[in-house]
XYZ file of C-alpha atoms in Angstrom:
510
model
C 88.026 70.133 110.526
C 89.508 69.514 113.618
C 87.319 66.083 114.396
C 88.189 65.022 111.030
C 92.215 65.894 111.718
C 91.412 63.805 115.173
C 89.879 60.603 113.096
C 92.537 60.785 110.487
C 95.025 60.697 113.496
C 93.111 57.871 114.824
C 93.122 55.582 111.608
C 96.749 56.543 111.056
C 98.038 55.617 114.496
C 95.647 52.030 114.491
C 97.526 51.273 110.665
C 100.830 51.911 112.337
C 99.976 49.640 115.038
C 98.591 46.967 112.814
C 101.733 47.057 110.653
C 104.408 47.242 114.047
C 102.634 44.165 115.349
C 102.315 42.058 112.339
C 106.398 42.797 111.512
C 107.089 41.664 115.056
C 105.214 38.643 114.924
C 105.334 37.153 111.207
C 107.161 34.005 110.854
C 106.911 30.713 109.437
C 104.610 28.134 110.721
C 106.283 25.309 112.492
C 103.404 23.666 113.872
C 103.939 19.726 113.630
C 99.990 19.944 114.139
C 99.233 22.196 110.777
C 98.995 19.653 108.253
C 95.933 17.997 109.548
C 94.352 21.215 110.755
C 94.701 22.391 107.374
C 93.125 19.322 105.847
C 90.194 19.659 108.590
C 89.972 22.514 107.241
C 89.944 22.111 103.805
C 87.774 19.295 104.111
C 84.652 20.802 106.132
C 84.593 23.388 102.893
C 84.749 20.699 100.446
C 81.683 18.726 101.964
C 80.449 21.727 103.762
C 80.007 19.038 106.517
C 81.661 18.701 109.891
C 83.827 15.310 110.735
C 82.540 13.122 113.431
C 85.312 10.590 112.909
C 88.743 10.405 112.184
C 89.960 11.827 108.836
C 93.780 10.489 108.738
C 94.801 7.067 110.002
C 94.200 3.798 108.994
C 95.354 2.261 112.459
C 91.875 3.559 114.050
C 89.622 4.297 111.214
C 86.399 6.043 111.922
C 87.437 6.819 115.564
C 84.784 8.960 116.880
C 86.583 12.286 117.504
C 85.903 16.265 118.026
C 87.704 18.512 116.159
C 87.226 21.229 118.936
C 89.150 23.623 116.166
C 87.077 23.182 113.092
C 86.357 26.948 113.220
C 89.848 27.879 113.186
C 90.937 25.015 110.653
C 88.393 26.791 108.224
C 90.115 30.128 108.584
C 93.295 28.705 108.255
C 92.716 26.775 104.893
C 90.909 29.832 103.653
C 94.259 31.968 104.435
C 95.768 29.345 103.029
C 94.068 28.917 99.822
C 93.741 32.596 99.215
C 97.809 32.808 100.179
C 99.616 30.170 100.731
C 101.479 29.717 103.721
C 101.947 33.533 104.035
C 98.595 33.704 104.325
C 98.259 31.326 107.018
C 101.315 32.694 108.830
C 99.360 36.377 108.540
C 96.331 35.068 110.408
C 98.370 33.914 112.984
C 100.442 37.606 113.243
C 96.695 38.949 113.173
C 95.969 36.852 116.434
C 99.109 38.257 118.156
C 98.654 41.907 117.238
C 95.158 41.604 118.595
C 96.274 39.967 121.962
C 98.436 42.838 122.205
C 95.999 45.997 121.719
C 93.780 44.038 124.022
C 96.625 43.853 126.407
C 97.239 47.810 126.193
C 93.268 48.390 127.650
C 93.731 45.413 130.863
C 96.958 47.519 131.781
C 94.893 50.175 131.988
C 91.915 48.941 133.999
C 94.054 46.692 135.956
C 96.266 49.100 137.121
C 94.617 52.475 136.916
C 97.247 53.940 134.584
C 97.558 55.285 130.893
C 99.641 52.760 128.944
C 101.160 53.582 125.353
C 98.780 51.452 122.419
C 102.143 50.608 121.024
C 104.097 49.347 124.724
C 102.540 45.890 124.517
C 103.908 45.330 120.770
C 107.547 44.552 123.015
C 105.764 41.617 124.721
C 105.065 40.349 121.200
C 108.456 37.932 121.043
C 108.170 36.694 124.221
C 104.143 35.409 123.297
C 105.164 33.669 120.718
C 108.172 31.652 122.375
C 105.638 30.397 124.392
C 102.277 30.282 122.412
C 103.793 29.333 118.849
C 102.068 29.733 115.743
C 99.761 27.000 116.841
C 95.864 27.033 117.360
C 96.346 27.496 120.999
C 97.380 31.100 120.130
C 92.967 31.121 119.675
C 92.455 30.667 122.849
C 94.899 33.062 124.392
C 93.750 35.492 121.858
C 89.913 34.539 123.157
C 91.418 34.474 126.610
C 92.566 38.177 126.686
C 89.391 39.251 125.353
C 87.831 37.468 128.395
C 90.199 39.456 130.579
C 89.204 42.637 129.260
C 85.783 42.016 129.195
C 85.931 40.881 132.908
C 88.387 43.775 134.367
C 85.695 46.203 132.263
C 82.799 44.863 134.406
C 80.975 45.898 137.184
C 79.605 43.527 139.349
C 76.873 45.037 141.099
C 73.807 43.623 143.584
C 70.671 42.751 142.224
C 68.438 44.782 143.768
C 66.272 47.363 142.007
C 68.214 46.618 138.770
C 66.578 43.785 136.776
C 69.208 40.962 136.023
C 69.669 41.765 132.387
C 70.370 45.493 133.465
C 72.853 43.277 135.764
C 74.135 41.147 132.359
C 74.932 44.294 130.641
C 76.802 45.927 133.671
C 78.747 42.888 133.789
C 79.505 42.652 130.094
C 78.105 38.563 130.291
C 76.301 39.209 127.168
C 79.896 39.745 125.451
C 81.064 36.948 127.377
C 78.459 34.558 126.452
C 79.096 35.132 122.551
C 83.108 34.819 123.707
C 82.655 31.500 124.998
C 79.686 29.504 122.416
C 82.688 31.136 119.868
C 85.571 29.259 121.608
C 83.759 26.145 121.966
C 83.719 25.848 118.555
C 87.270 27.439 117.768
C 89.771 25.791 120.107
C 89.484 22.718 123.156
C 91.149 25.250 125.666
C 87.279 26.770 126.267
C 87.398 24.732 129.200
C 90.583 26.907 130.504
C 87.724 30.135 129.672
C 85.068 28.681 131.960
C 87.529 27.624 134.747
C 89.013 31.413 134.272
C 85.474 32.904 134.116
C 84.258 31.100 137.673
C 87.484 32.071 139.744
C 87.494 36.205 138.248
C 83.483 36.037 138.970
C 83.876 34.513 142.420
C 86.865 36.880 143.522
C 85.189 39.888 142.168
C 81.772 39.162 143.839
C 84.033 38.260 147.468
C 85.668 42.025 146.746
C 82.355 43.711 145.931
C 80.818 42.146 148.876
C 83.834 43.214 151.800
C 82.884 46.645 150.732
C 78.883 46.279 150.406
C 75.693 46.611 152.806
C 73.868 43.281 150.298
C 74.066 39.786 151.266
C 75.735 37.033 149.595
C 72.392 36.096 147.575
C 72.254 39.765 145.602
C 75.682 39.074 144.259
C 75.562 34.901 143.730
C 72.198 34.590 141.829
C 72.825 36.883 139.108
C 76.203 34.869 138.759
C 75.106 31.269 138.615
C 72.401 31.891 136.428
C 74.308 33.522 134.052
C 76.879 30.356 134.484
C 74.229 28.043 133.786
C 72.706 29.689 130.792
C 76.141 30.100 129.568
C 77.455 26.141 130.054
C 73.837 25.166 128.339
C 74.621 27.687 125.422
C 78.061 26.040 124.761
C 76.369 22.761 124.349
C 74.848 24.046 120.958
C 78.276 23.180 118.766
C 78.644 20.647 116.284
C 79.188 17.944 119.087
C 77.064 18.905 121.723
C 78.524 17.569 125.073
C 80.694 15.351 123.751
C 82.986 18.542 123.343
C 83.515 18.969 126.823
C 83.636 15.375 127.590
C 86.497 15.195 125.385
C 87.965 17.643 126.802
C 87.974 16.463 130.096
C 89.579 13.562 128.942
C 91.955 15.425 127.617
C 92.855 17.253 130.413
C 93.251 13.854 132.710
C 95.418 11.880 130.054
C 98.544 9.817 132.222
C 100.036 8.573 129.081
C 100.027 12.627 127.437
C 101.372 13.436 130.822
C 104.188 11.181 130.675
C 105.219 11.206 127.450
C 104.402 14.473 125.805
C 106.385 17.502 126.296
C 103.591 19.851 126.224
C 101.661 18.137 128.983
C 104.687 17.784 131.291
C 105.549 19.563 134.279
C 107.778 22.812 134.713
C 110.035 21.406 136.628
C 111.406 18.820 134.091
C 112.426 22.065 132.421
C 114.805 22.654 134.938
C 116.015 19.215 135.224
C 116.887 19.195 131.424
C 118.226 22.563 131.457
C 115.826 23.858 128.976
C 116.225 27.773 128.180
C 112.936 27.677 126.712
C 110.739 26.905 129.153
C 112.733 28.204 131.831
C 111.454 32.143 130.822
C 108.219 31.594 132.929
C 110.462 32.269 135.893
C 112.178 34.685 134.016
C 108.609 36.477 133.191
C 107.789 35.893 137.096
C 110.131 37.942 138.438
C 109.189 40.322 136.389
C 106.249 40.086 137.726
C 106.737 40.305 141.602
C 109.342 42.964 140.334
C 106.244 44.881 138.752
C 104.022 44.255 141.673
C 106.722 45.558 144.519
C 106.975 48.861 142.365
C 103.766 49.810 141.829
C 101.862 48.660 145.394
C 98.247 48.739 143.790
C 95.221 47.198 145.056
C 93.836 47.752 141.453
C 93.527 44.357 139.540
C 93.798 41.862 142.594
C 91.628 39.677 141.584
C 94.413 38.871 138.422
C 96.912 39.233 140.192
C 95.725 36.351 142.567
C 94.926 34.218 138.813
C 98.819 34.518 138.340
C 100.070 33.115 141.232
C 97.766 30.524 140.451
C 98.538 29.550 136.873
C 102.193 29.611 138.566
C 101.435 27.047 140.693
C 99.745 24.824 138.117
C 102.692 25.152 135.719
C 104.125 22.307 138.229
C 101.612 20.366 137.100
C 101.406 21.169 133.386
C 103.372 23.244 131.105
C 99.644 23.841 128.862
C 99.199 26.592 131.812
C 102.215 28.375 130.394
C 100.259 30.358 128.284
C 97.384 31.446 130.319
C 100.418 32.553 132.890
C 102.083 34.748 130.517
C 98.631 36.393 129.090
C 97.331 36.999 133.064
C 100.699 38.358 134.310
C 101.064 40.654 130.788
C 99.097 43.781 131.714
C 101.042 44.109 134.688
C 104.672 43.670 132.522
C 103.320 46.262 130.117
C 103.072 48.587 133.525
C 106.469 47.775 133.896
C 107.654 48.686 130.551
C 105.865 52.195 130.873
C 107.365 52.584 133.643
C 110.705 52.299 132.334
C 110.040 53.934 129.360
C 108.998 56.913 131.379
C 112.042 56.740 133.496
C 114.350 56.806 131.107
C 112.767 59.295 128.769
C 111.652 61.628 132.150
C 112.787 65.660 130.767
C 113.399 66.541 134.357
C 116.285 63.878 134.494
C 119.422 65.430 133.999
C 121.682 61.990 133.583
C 119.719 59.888 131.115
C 122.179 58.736 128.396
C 122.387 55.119 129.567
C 118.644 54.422 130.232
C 118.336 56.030 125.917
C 121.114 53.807 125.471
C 119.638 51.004 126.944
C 116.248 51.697 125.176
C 118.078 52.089 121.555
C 119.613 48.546 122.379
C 116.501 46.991 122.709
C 114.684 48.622 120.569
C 117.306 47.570 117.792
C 117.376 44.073 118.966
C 113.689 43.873 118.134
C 114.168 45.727 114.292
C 117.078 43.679 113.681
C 115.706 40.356 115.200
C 112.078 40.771 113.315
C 114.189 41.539 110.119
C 115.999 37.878 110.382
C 112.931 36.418 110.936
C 111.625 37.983 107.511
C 114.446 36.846 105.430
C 114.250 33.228 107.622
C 110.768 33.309 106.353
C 111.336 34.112 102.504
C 113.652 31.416 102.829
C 111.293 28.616 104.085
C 108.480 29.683 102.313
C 110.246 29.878 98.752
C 112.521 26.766 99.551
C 111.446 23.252 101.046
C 115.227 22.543 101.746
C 115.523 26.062 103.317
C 112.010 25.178 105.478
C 113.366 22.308 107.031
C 116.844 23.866 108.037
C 115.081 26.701 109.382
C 112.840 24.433 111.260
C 115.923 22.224 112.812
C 116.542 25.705 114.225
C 113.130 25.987 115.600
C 112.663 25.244 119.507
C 111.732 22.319 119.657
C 113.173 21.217 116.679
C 110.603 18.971 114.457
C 112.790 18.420 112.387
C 110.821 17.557 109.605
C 111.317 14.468 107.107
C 111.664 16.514 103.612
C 113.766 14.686 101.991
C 112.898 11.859 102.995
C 109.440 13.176 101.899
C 110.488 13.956 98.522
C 111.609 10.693 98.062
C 108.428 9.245 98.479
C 106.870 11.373 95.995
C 109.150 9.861 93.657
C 109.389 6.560 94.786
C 105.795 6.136 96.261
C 104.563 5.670 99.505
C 103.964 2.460 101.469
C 100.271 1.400 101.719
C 100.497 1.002 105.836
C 103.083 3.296 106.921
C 104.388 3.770 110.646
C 105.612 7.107 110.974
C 106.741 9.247 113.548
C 104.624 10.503 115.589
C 105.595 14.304 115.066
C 105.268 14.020 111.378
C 102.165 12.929 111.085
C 101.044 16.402 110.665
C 103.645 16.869 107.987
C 102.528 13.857 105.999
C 98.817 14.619 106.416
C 99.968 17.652 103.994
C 102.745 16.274 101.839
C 100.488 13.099 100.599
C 95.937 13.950 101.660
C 95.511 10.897 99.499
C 96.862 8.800 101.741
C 96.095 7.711 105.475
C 99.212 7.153 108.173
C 98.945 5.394 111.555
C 99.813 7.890 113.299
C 99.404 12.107 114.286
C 99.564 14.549 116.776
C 95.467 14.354 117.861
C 96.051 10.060 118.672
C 97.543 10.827 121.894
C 93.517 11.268 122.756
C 92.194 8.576 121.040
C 91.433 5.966 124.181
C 90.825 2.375 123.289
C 89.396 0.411 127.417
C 90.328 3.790 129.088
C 94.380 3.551 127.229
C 95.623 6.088 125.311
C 96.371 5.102 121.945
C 100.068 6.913 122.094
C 100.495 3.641 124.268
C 99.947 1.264 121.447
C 102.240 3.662 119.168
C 105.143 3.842 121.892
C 105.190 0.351 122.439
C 105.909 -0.241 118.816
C 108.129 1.996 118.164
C 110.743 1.066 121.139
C 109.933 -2.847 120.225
C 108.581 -3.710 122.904
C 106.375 -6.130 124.076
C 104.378 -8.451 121.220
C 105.168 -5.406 118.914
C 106.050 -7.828 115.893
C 102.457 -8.983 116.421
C 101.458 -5.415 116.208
C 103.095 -4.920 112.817
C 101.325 -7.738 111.867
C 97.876 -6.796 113.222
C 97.964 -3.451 111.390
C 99.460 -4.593 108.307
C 102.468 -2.761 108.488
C 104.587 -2.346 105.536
C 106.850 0.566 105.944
C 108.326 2.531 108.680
C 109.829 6.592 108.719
C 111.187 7.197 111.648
C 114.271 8.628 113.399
C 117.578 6.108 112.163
C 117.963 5.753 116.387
C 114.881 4.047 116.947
C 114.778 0.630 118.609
C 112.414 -0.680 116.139
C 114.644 0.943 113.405
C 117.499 -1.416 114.717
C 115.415 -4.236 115.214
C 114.249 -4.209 111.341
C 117.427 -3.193 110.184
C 118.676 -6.767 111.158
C 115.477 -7.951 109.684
C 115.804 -10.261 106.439
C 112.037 -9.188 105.630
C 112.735 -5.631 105.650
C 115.110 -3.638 103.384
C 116.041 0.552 104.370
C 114.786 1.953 101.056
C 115.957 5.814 102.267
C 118.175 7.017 105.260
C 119.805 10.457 105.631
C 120.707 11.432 109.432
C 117.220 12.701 110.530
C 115.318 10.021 109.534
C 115.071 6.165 107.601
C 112.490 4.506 105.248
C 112.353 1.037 105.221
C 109.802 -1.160 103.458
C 108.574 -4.647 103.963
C 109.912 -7.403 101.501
C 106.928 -8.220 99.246
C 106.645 -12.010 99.625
């Protein structure tokens, strides 16, 4: 009776976790990315076939390309087809609720402490600000499983133990089916390997300081468990063109310049952005958590941190690895104030319960606006797009101007904006646009193709050639464009549509 009372205890306390985290983390998707994910995915299950090429433009047709998230685009339109967007925005709450029970056994390890399942639901907001509801939140999700599969280990010599009693000691067996899964789930499994080579070396440094073995006992086991790893991942759809498109990725100047989620920290600052400034919010926090507590437990993530820090002045697309490596030891932090405050022996504690009741109402009360926001975009295409304007970064997405089209039709060879590509990828799958938010990696002589798209849409250059040379016959863009001016004062062209986030104009048929 009493195991069973345990159990039931068990499955009631995991439901109650799995409801907590889902409430905190539902909300609409806002990804300017989903609509061609979703058709990705909704195509591979149509043809039960993976692309090789591109899908969605007619300005580089047949590109050869990797969909490094074809995995994840097939969950997603199967949420999606079994429930709409909810069901899509459910997967997604899924992924954060699962980066946060993970989170709840790294505090543990990492700092030698009992943590609360439920203390890393609070981190839950603060994830999402900087993942989104985007397919990156995969790899973070895949990234914190690495963590706890790592800080679980035990790196030992090899010595009388064979070197698969070594794999299992080390959990590698786990962390081989972690990373032949990312591969094929989201392009950030490079960020995994990188990860799982600077945890492995620190770890086998510490072991070593404090061990009679060599160098060799510890570094053999490692790099052949490396190698047989990196020749596992090459058995995806696209072999080792994934990671050589990732790579390029990664080393993209025009992406660097140009798009926001490539670019520095530090421009943050300069534009006095409140949204990416909470790294150094979270940072503090940090240094905060690590002058309290004075542990030697965990140093080989604490040394990560300081490390994705650094690289966040060289890409934001470290933010998130940042936030998920410095998150066990802001959980520890969070304990520790929750055991302050709520400390019996205290005899003055009505402001730290006061303090506590404020936040824990701003969470309730903030998680119930996001449901009704929700309801609203979901039910409501008008509602979506206000609700997105509020989004951060707004994408401010062309609805109306969308709707307009369905009624009026849509040009043959349209220019669009570059961050509704996505958007129109979903609106209109019959159709093909010139441009989305995966072109910034298509490379035509070594030059990203966001190049070509840039230089038409501020007129520069021989761009009238360029709406020649792709046929062009109708533009959606924002009514401040350069181009939109230059047309506008076109004879040849006529504005079909403007409201004041965005213009359709068409090419006079001759």
């Amino acid at each position: 009776m009493k195991i069973k009372t345990i159990q039931l205890r068990t499955v009631i306390l995991i439901t109650l976790f799995i409801i907590s985290g889902i409430f905190l983390a539902y909300r609409p998707v806002f990804d300017t990315d989903f609509g061609w994910h979703l058709r990705v995915g909704e195509y591979i299950l149509r043809t039960r076939s993976i692309p090789y090429t591109d899908l969605f433009s007619f300005s580089v047709p047949h590109y050869p390309y990797v969909y490094h998230s074809w995995l994840t685009e097939v969950l997603m339109y199967i949420s999606y087809r079994l429930f709409g967007w909810w069901g899509v925005s459910l997967l997604y709450s899924l992924v954060f609720t699962g980066i946060s029970a993970l989170l709840s056994k790294i505090t543990a390890l990492s700092t030698g402490r009992n943590v609360s399942f439920f203390t890393p639901l609070v981190l839950i907001p603060a994830l999402i600000i900087t993942i989104g509801f985007r397919t990156q939140s995969i790899s973070a999700l895949l990234l914190t499983a690495l963590i706890y599969l790592l800080t679980s280990s035990k790196i030992v010599p090899v010595q009388k133990d064979t070197f698969f009693a070594w794999t299992k000691q080390a959990n590698m067996h786990w962390v081989l089916i972690i990373l032949t899964l990312w591969i094929n789930l989201h392009g950030g499994f490079v960020l995994g390997f990188g990860f799982l080579i600077l945890y492995l070396l620190m770890m086998i440094v510490q072991q070593m300081r404090s061990s009679q073995f060599g160098a060799k006992s510890f570094a053999y086991p490692a790099v052949t468990i490396l190698l047989i790893i990196t020749s596992m991942t090459v058995l995806n759809p696209y072999g080792v063109r994934s990671w050589e498109q990732a790579i390029q990725m990664a080393n993209n100047p025009v992406a660097a310049a140009e798009n926001v989620d490539w670019q520095p920290i530090w421009k943050s600052i300069q534009n006095y952005d409140q949204y990416y400034l909470l790294p150094f919010f979270l940072s503090g926090l940090f240094f905060v958590a690590m002058s309290v507590q004075n542990s030697k437990k965990g140093t080989p993530l604490k040394i990560t941190a300081v490390l994705f820090f650094l690289l966040l002045f060289e890409s934001r697309r470290y933010m998130f690895p940042f936030l998920i490596v410095i998150s066990p030891f802001l959980v520890s932090l969070i304990q520790d104030v929750f055991a302050y405050a709520l400390d019996k022996n205290r005899t003055y504690k009505f402001p730290y319960i006061i303090a506590l009741s404020v936040l824990f109402i701003s969470l309730i009360s903030n998680s119930l606006k996001t449901q009704l926001f929700t309801y609203c975009a979901y039910t409501n295409k008008v509602c979506y797009a206000e609700v997105a304007d509020e989004h951060n970064p707004p994408p401010n997405f062309p609805v109306h101007a969308t709707a307009f089209m369905k009624e009026y039709g849509v040009p043959t060879h349209l220019f669009n904006h570059a961050n509704w590509g996505g958007y129109l990828i979903y609106a209109f799958p019959e159709h093909r646009f010139f441009y989305d938010g995966r072109m910034d990696n298509f490379f035509n002589n070594g030059e990203s193709f966001l190049a070509e798209y840039l230089s038409i849409q501020h007129a520069q250059g021989d761009w009238k050639e360029k709406l020649e040379q792709y046929d062009i016959n109708g533009v959606l863009g924002a009514p401040n464009w350069e181009l939109v001016h230059e047309l506008k004062n076109d004879s040849d062209w006529n504005v079909v549509y403007e409201n004041e986030t965005s213009i359709l104009l068409e090419k006079i048929s001759d």
